[in-house]
Amino acid sequence: VGCDRSKNLVDICGEKHFQAFVCDALSVPIRSGSCDACISVAVIHHFSTAERRLATIRELARLLRPGGRALIYVWAMEQEYKNQKSKYLKEKNGSKAKEKKINIGTVQAPLTVQAPGSSSQDSSCSDQLINGLKDAGCDARLGAAESKLPVHTNRTSFDSQDLLVPWHLKGCTKKKEESVDTVLVPAGSRESQELSPVFHRYYHVFCEGELEAACRSLDCVRVQKSYYDQGNWCVVLEKL
């Protein structure tokens, strides 16, 4: 059974006769202790606070039966690890189409989003997590942060843990009456320029030890395995 925040993606699953439903990772409408295994790939790095990221891991743990396992993948700050570039960086040179670098500067965006229903218990848990991250040598900015987020240049190393990644909408004809953020992309010459819609999506890229420290702050799970895989930090959890 699959779930996603995007109704369009869930509809595609339905068309392919897969079981899927729309939900929020902070509150999954499945009975506690009813899952043998859970997989969360490229989800948790979209939450803008440490409290929310920890809450999603806690929600995964809630779904698992005792002895059940969860696999978590998040985007890594370290796109070059042990002298090896990730596939994400390599694809810039291997792509047939030339990468178009756009300098968009920064985008105004608040980063102090408070998790709903947060309490003093959440704050206490957050303090433990912060201490764990410091022990891991991770410079994660938690709580209040800069109001401007840098815009990442695709297929390059990350300069910040909290950033906006531009997504170019390909094959889309923009109507005059539509209001969509756009940038001018050079199309081979000064005279020829293509108007391309660009959407910015928030990411918190995890540094080494950060995901594992968050998982270890929960008493209900045990970290079975923690590893790096092609630009991602990964953890396998077991429900106690």
PDB file of C-alpha atoms in Angstrom:
ATOM      1  CA  VAL A   1       0.000   0.000   0.000  1.00  0.00           C
ATOM      2  CA  GLY A   2       1.418   3.361  -1.004  1.00  0.00           C
ATOM      3  CA  CYS A   3       0.655   6.899   0.074  1.00  0.00           C
ATOM      4  CA  ASP A   4       1.706  10.360  -1.077  1.00  0.00           C
ATOM      5  CA  ARG A   5       0.780  14.006  -0.511  1.00  0.00           C
ATOM      6  CA  SER A   6       0.301  14.463  -4.266  1.00  0.00           C
ATOM      7  CA  LYS A   7      -3.151  13.473  -5.534  1.00  0.00           C
ATOM      8  CA  ASN A   8      -1.864  13.391  -9.115  1.00  0.00           C
ATOM      9  CA  LEU A   9       0.793  10.807  -8.257  1.00  0.00           C
ATOM     10  CA  VAL A  10      -1.747   8.730  -6.327  1.00  0.00           C
ATOM     11  CA  ASP A  11      -4.116   8.861  -9.326  1.00  0.00           C
ATOM     12  CA  ILE A  12      -1.320   7.500 -11.548  1.00  0.00           C
ATOM     13  CA  CYS A  13      -0.901   4.585  -9.111  1.00  0.00           C
ATOM     14  CA  GLY A  14      -4.651   3.944  -9.317  1.00  0.00           C
ATOM     15  CA  GLU A  15      -4.500   3.872 -13.109  1.00  0.00           C
ATOM     16  CA  LYS A  16      -1.804   1.196 -12.820  1.00  0.00           C
ATOM     17  CA  HIS A  17      -4.034  -0.760 -10.383  1.00  0.00           C
ATOM     18  CA  PHE A  18      -1.810  -0.200  -7.360  1.00  0.00           C
ATOM     19  CA  GLN A  19      -3.274   0.512  -3.921  1.00  0.00           C
ATOM     20  CA  ALA A  20      -2.465   4.092  -2.907  1.00  0.00           C
ATOM     21  CA  PHE A  21      -4.067   6.980  -1.058  1.00  0.00           C
ATOM     22  CA  VAL A  22      -3.416  10.644  -0.281  1.00  0.00           C
ATOM     23  CA  CYS A  23      -2.104  11.494   3.177  1.00  0.00           C
ATOM     24  CA  ASP A  24       0.411  13.515   5.163  1.00  0.00           C
ATOM     25  CA  ALA A  25       3.565  11.805   6.439  1.00  0.00           C
ATOM     26  CA  LEU A  26       3.007  13.438   9.830  1.00  0.00           C
ATOM     27  CA  SER A  27      -0.319  11.636  10.232  1.00  0.00           C
ATOM     28  CA  VAL A  28      -0.786   8.365   8.348  1.00  0.00           C
ATOM     29  CA  PRO A  29      -4.320   6.889   8.677  1.00  0.00           C
ATOM     30  CA  ILE A  30      -3.164   3.329   9.309  1.00  0.00           C
ATOM     31  CA  ARG A  31      -3.613   1.389  12.543  1.00  0.00           C
ATOM     32  CA  SER A  32      -0.619   1.366  14.921  1.00  0.00           C
ATOM     33  CA  GLY A  33       1.521  -1.747  14.873  1.00  0.00           C
ATOM     34  CA  SER A  34      -0.054  -3.109  11.695  1.00  0.00           C
ATOM     35  CA  CYS A  35       2.872  -2.984   9.246  1.00  0.00           C
ATOM     36  CA  ASP A  36       5.660  -5.515   8.768  1.00  0.00           C
ATOM     37  CA  ALA A  37       7.757  -2.942   6.903  1.00  0.00           C
ATOM     38  CA  CYS A  38       7.679   0.710   5.877  1.00  0.00           C
ATOM     39  CA  ILE A  39       9.698   2.524   3.224  1.00  0.00           C
ATOM     40  CA  SER A  40      10.249   6.291   3.186  1.00  0.00           C
ATOM     41  CA  VAL A  41      12.325   7.453   0.223  1.00  0.00           C
ATOM     42  CA  ALA A  42      12.972  11.151  -0.540  1.00  0.00           C
ATOM     43  CA  VAL A  43      10.238  12.378   1.811  1.00  0.00           C
ATOM     44  CA  ILE A  44      11.671  13.495   5.149  1.00  0.00           C
ATOM     45  CA  HIS A  45      14.129  15.964   3.609  1.00  0.00           C
ATOM     46  CA  HIS A  46      11.172  18.136   2.507  1.00  0.00           C
ATOM     47  CA  PHE A  47      10.136  19.020   6.091  1.00  0.00           C
ATOM     48  CA  SER A  48      11.431  22.424   7.188  1.00  0.00           C
ATOM     49  CA  THR A  49      12.081  21.870  10.918  1.00  0.00           C
ATOM     50  CA  ALA A  50      13.939  19.294  12.991  1.00  0.00           C
ATOM     51  CA  GLU A  51      10.732  18.683  14.970  1.00  0.00           C
ATOM     52  CA  ARG A  52       8.766  17.788  11.855  1.00  0.00           C
ATOM     53  CA  ARG A  53      11.518  15.568  10.499  1.00  0.00           C
ATOM     54  CA  LEU A  54      11.660  13.701  13.805  1.00  0.00           C
ATOM     55  CA  ALA A  55       7.858  13.462  13.902  1.00  0.00           C
ATOM     56  CA  THR A  56       7.800  11.673  10.537  1.00  0.00           C
ATOM     57  CA  ILE A  57      10.273   9.083  11.819  1.00  0.00           C
ATOM     58  CA  ARG A  58       8.162   8.635  14.953  1.00  0.00           C
ATOM     59  CA  GLU A  59       5.083   8.143  12.769  1.00  0.00           C
ATOM     60  CA  LEU A  60       6.876   5.440  10.753  1.00  0.00           C
ATOM     61  CA  ALA A  61       7.781   3.699  14.018  1.00  0.00           C
ATOM     62  CA  ARG A  62       4.163   3.871  15.187  1.00  0.00           C
ATOM     63  CA  LEU A  63       2.992   1.959  12.126  1.00  0.00           C
ATOM     64  CA  LEU A  64       5.445  -0.918  12.633  1.00  0.00           C
ATOM     65  CA  ARG A  65       4.700  -4.085  14.587  1.00  0.00           C
ATOM     66  CA  PRO A  66       7.361  -5.173  17.125  1.00  0.00           C
ATOM     67  CA  GLY A  67      10.243  -6.548  15.067  1.00  0.00           C
ATOM     68  CA  GLY A  68       9.054  -4.698  11.963  1.00  0.00           C
ATOM     69  CA  ARG A  69      11.565  -2.686   9.982  1.00  0.00           C
ATOM     70  CA  ALA A  70      11.664   0.653   8.190  1.00  0.00           C
ATOM     71  CA  LEU A  71      14.004   1.889   5.443  1.00  0.00           C
ATOM     72  CA  ILE A  72      14.599   5.650   5.220  1.00  0.00           C
ATOM     73  CA  TYR A  73      16.428   7.530   2.428  1.00  0.00           C
ATOM     74  CA  VAL A  74      17.180  11.275   2.550  1.00  0.00           C
ATOM     75  CA  TRP A  75      19.295  13.510   0.325  1.00  0.00           C
ATOM     76  CA  ALA A  76      22.881  13.921   1.592  1.00  0.00           C
ATOM     77  CA  MET A  77      24.806  17.144   1.975  1.00  0.00           C
ATOM     78  CA  GLU A  78      27.878  15.155   0.946  1.00  0.00           C
ATOM     79  CA  GLN A  79      27.465  14.552  -2.782  1.00  0.00           C
ATOM     80  CA  GLU A  80      31.135  13.595  -2.937  1.00  0.00           C
ATOM     81  CA  TYR A  81      31.913  10.895  -0.362  1.00  0.00           C
ATOM     82  CA  LYS A  82      35.156   8.934   0.093  1.00  0.00           C
ATOM     83  CA  ASN A  83      36.566  10.562  -3.059  1.00  0.00           C
ATOM     84  CA  GLN A  84      33.605   9.329  -5.123  1.00  0.00           C
ATOM     85  CA  LYS A  85      31.119  11.664  -6.786  1.00  0.00           C
ATOM     86  CA  SER A  86      27.456  10.740  -6.549  1.00  0.00           C
ATOM     87  CA  LYS A  87      25.375   9.870  -9.588  1.00  0.00           C
ATOM     88  CA  TYR A  88      23.668  13.257  -9.142  1.00  0.00           C
ATOM     89  CA  LEU A  89      26.945  15.091  -9.777  1.00  0.00           C
ATOM     90  CA  LYS A  90      28.151  12.704 -12.492  1.00  0.00           C
ATOM     91  CA  GLU A  91      25.000  13.139 -14.584  1.00  0.00           C
ATOM     92  CA  LYS A  92      25.913  16.770 -15.229  1.00  0.00           C
ATOM     93  CA  ASN A  93      28.903  15.686 -17.320  1.00  0.00           C
ATOM     94  CA  GLY A  94      27.273  12.571 -18.731  1.00  0.00           C
ATOM     95  CA  SER A  95      24.099  14.235 -19.966  1.00  0.00           C
ATOM     96  CA  LYS A  96      23.775  14.773 -23.714  1.00  0.00           C
ATOM     97  CA  ALA A  97      21.912  18.012 -23.204  1.00  0.00           C
ATOM     98  CA  LYS A  98      24.092  20.846 -21.939  1.00  0.00           C
ATOM     99  CA  GLU A  99      23.199  22.057 -18.452  1.00  0.00           C
ATOM    100  CA  LYS A 100      21.941  25.629 -18.377  1.00  0.00           C
ATOM    101  CA  LYS A 101      23.144  27.417 -15.282  1.00  0.00           C
ATOM    102  CA  ILE A 102      20.787  30.056 -13.961  1.00  0.00           C
ATOM    103  CA  ASN A 103      21.793  32.548 -11.287  1.00  0.00           C
ATOM    104  CA  ILE A 104      18.519  33.351  -9.522  1.00  0.00           C
ATOM    105  CA  GLY A 105      20.075  34.521  -6.245  1.00  0.00           C
ATOM    106  CA  THR A 106      17.866  33.901  -3.225  1.00  0.00           C
ATOM    107  CA  VAL A 107      14.148  33.463  -2.718  1.00  0.00           C
ATOM    108  CA  GLN A 108      12.283  34.905   0.242  1.00  0.00           C
ATOM    109  CA  ALA A 109      10.884  32.029   2.317  1.00  0.00           C
ATOM    110  CA  PRO A 110      10.138  31.572   6.036  1.00  0.00           C
ATOM    111  CA  LEU A 111      11.950  28.698   7.743  1.00  0.00           C
ATOM    112  CA  THR A 112      10.453  28.937  11.229  1.00  0.00           C
ATOM    113  CA  VAL A 113       7.471  26.642  10.631  1.00  0.00           C
ATOM    114  CA  GLN A 114       6.004  25.310  13.875  1.00  0.00           C
ATOM    115  CA  ALA A 115       4.772  21.734  13.917  1.00  0.00           C
ATOM    116  CA  PRO A 116       1.066  21.462  14.804  1.00  0.00           C
ATOM    117  CA  GLY A 117       0.307  20.277  18.312  1.00  0.00           C
ATOM    118  CA  SER A 118       3.897  20.733  19.459  1.00  0.00           C
ATOM    119  CA  SER A 119       4.436  20.643  23.209  1.00  0.00           C
ATOM    120  CA  SER A 120       7.136  20.906  25.851  1.00  0.00           C
ATOM    121  CA  GLN A 121       7.774  17.196  25.257  1.00  0.00           C
ATOM    122  CA  ASP A 122       8.562  17.960  21.627  1.00  0.00           C
ATOM    123  CA  SER A 123      10.949  20.716  22.745  1.00  0.00           C
ATOM    124  CA  SER A 124      12.693  18.331  25.133  1.00  0.00           C
ATOM    125  CA  CYS A 125      13.050  15.758  22.356  1.00  0.00           C
ATOM    126  CA  SER A 126      14.355  18.484  20.057  1.00  0.00           C
ATOM    127  CA  ASP A 127      17.005  19.456  22.610  1.00  0.00           C
ATOM    128  CA  GLN A 128      18.177  15.842  22.771  1.00  0.00           C
ATOM    129  CA  LEU A 129      18.344  15.728  18.981  1.00  0.00           C
ATOM    130  CA  ILE A 130      20.339  18.956  18.781  1.00  0.00           C
ATOM    131  CA  ASN A 131      22.855  17.612  21.291  1.00  0.00           C
ATOM    132  CA  GLY A 132      23.092  14.382  19.307  1.00  0.00           C
ATOM    133  CA  LEU A 133      23.769  16.300  16.112  1.00  0.00           C
ATOM    134  CA  LYS A 134      26.489  18.343  17.804  1.00  0.00           C
ATOM    135  CA  ASP A 135      28.118  15.123  18.972  1.00  0.00           C
ATOM    136  CA  ALA A 136      27.978  13.869  15.381  1.00  0.00           C
ATOM    137  CA  GLY A 137      29.781  17.018  14.257  1.00  0.00           C
ATOM    138  CA  CYS A 138      26.814  18.233  12.212  1.00  0.00           C
ATOM    139  CA  ASP A 139      26.225  21.939  11.776  1.00  0.00           C
ATOM    140  CA  ALA A 140      22.445  21.697  11.382  1.00  0.00           C
ATOM    141  CA  ARG A 141      20.621  24.982  11.786  1.00  0.00           C
ATOM    142  CA  LEU A 142      17.556  24.326  13.924  1.00  0.00           C
ATOM    143  CA  GLY A 143      14.802  26.649  15.122  1.00  0.00           C
ATOM    144  CA  ALA A 144      15.035  30.242  13.902  1.00  0.00           C
ATOM    145  CA  ALA A 145      17.043  30.558  10.712  1.00  0.00           C
ATOM    146  CA  GLU A 146      17.733  32.985   7.898  1.00  0.00           C
ATOM    147  CA  SER A 147      14.631  34.266   6.149  1.00  0.00           C
ATOM    148  CA  LYS A 148      16.232  33.925   2.721  1.00  0.00           C
ATOM    149  CA  LEU A 149      16.968  30.509   1.270  1.00  0.00           C
ATOM    150  CA  PRO A 150      19.619  29.998  -1.403  1.00  0.00           C
ATOM    151  CA  VAL A 151      18.534  28.585  -4.747  1.00  0.00           C
ATOM    152  CA  HIS A 152      20.538  25.510  -5.672  1.00  0.00           C
ATOM    153  CA  THR A 153      22.220  25.117  -9.059  1.00  0.00           C
ATOM    154  CA  ASN A 154      21.286  21.681 -10.386  1.00  0.00           C
ATOM    155  CA  ARG A 155      23.983  18.977 -10.609  1.00  0.00           C
ATOM    156  CA  THR A 156      26.366  20.848  -8.307  1.00  0.00           C
ATOM    157  CA  SER A 157      27.495  20.320  -4.711  1.00  0.00           C
ATOM    158  CA  PHE A 158      25.351  21.798  -1.949  1.00  0.00           C
ATOM    159  CA  ASP A 159      26.459  25.036  -0.301  1.00  0.00           C
ATOM    160  CA  SER A 160      23.759  25.001   2.364  1.00  0.00           C
ATOM    161  CA  GLN A 161      21.688  22.412   4.244  1.00  0.00           C
ATOM    162  CA  ASP A 162      18.466  24.395   3.808  1.00  0.00           C
ATOM    163  CA  LEU A 163      17.782  25.417   0.223  1.00  0.00           C
ATOM    164  CA  LEU A 164      15.363  25.605  -2.683  1.00  0.00           C
ATOM    165  CA  VAL A 165      15.856  23.312  -5.667  1.00  0.00           C
ATOM    166  CA  PRO A 166      14.519  24.593  -9.018  1.00  0.00           C
ATOM    167  CA  TRP A 167      12.360  22.219 -11.015  1.00  0.00           C
ATOM    168  CA  HIS A 168      11.961  23.098 -14.686  1.00  0.00           C
ATOM    169  CA  LEU A 169       8.564  22.273 -16.167  1.00  0.00           C
ATOM    170  CA  LYS A 170       9.341  20.701 -19.526  1.00  0.00           C
ATOM    171  CA  GLY A 171       6.937  20.402 -22.428  1.00  0.00           C
ATOM    172  CA  CYS A 172       4.598  23.051 -21.031  1.00  0.00           C
ATOM    173  CA  THR A 173       3.064  25.875 -23.042  1.00  0.00           C
ATOM    174  CA  LYS A 174       2.444  28.842 -20.770  1.00  0.00           C
ATOM    175  CA  LYS A 175      -0.713  30.833 -21.445  1.00  0.00           C
ATOM    176  CA  LYS A 176      -0.652  34.612 -21.115  1.00  0.00           C
ATOM    177  CA  GLU A 177      -3.282  34.677 -18.367  1.00  0.00           C
ATOM    178  CA  GLU A 178      -1.425  32.131 -16.224  1.00  0.00           C
ATOM    179  CA  SER A 179       0.657  33.431 -13.340  1.00  0.00           C
ATOM    180  CA  VAL A 180       3.742  31.203 -13.044  1.00  0.00           C
ATOM    181  CA  ASP A 181       7.218  32.112 -11.793  1.00  0.00           C
ATOM    182  CA  THR A 182       9.510  32.061 -14.813  1.00  0.00           C
ATOM    183  CA  VAL A 183      13.132  32.702 -15.674  1.00  0.00           C
ATOM    184  CA  LEU A 184      14.768  33.426 -18.994  1.00  0.00           C
ATOM    185  CA  VAL A 185      16.918  30.514 -20.063  1.00  0.00           C
ATOM    186  CA  PRO A 186      19.595  31.107 -22.717  1.00  0.00           C
ATOM    187  CA  ALA A 187      18.846  28.935 -25.736  1.00  0.00           C
ATOM    188  CA  GLY A 188      22.146  28.998 -27.584  1.00  0.00           C
ATOM    189  CA  SER A 189      22.335  32.659 -28.584  1.00  0.00           C
ATOM    190  CA  ARG A 190      21.700  36.153 -27.238  1.00  0.00           C
ATOM    191  CA  GLU A 191      18.854  36.689 -29.670  1.00  0.00           C
ATOM    192  CA  SER A 192      17.095  33.420 -28.890  1.00  0.00           C
ATOM    193  CA  GLN A 193      15.707  32.927 -25.391  1.00  0.00           C
ATOM    194  CA  GLU A 194      13.125  30.459 -24.145  1.00  0.00           C
ATOM    195  CA  LEU A 195      10.597  31.260 -21.422  1.00  0.00           C
ATOM    196  CA  SER A 196      10.613  28.249 -19.068  1.00  0.00           C
ATOM    197  CA  PRO A 197       8.432  27.862 -15.921  1.00  0.00           C
ATOM    198  CA  VAL A 198      10.502  27.122 -12.823  1.00  0.00           C
ATOM    199  CA  PHE A 199       9.139  25.885  -9.498  1.00  0.00           C
ATOM    200  CA  HIS A 200      11.201  25.959  -6.303  1.00  0.00           C
ATOM    201  CA  ARG A 201      10.922  23.094  -3.816  1.00  0.00           C
ATOM    202  CA  TYR A 202      12.299  23.184  -0.276  1.00  0.00           C
ATOM    203  CA  TYR A 203      14.951  20.659   0.793  1.00  0.00           C
ATOM    204  CA  HIS A 204      16.901  20.060   3.987  1.00  0.00           C
ATOM    205  CA  VAL A 205      19.908  17.992   2.944  1.00  0.00           C
ATOM    206  CA  PHE A 206      21.248  15.794   5.753  1.00  0.00           C
ATOM    207  CA  CYS A 207      24.889  15.772   6.818  1.00  0.00           C
ATOM    208  CA  GLU A 208      26.689  12.629   7.951  1.00  0.00           C
ATOM    209  CA  GLY A 209      25.270  11.248  11.204  1.00  0.00           C
ATOM    210  CA  GLU A 210      22.224  13.550  11.276  1.00  0.00           C
ATOM    211  CA  LEU A 211      19.578  11.026  10.214  1.00  0.00           C
ATOM    212  CA  GLU A 212      21.042   8.333  12.450  1.00  0.00           C
ATOM    213  CA  ALA A 213      21.123  10.733  15.431  1.00  0.00           C
ATOM    214  CA  ALA A 214      17.445  11.579  14.883  1.00  0.00           C
ATOM    215  CA  CYS A 215      16.527   7.883  14.779  1.00  0.00           C
ATOM    216  CA  ARG A 216      18.559   7.064  17.892  1.00  0.00           C
ATOM    217  CA  SER A 217      16.734   9.784  19.840  1.00  0.00           C
ATOM    218  CA  LEU A 218      13.594   7.587  19.730  1.00  0.00           C
ATOM    219  CA  ASP A 219      13.339   4.885  22.413  1.00  0.00           C
ATOM    220  CA  CYS A 220      10.916   2.728  20.420  1.00  0.00           C
ATOM    221  CA  VAL A 221      13.321   1.792  17.605  1.00  0.00           C
ATOM    222  CA  ARG A 222      16.813   0.428  17.108  1.00  0.00           C
ATOM    223  CA  VAL A 223      19.132   1.429  14.265  1.00  0.00           C
ATOM    224  CA  GLN A 224      20.061  -1.793  12.483  1.00  0.00           C
ATOM    225  CA  LYS A 225      22.094  -0.219   9.728  1.00  0.00           C
ATOM    226  CA  SER A 226      23.222   3.231   8.606  1.00  0.00           C
ATOM    227  CA  TYR A 227      24.958   3.809   5.277  1.00  0.00           C
ATOM    228  CA  TYR A 228      25.609   6.138   2.321  1.00  0.00           C
ATOM    229  CA  ASP A 229      24.177   5.308  -1.094  1.00  0.00           C
ATOM    230  CA  GLN A 230      24.685   7.461  -4.203  1.00  0.00           C
ATOM    231  CA  GLY A 231      24.226  10.858  -2.573  1.00  0.00           C
ATOM    232  CA  ASN A 232      21.735   9.675   0.066  1.00  0.00           C
ATOM    233  CA  TRP A 233      21.993   8.903   3.767  1.00  0.00           C
ATOM    234  CA  CYS A 234      20.069   5.739   4.614  1.00  0.00           C
ATOM    235  CA  VAL A 235      18.940   4.042   7.823  1.00  0.00           C
ATOM    236  CA  VAL A 236      17.274   0.687   8.522  1.00  0.00           C
ATOM    237  CA  LEU A 237      15.232   0.743  11.756  1.00  0.00           C
ATOM    238  CA  GLU A 238      13.738  -2.083  13.813  1.00  0.00           C
ATOM    239  CA  LYS A 239      10.712  -1.556  16.065  1.00  0.00           C
ATOM    240  CA  LEU A 240      11.369  -2.668  19.639  1.00  0.00           C
TER     241      LEU A 240
END
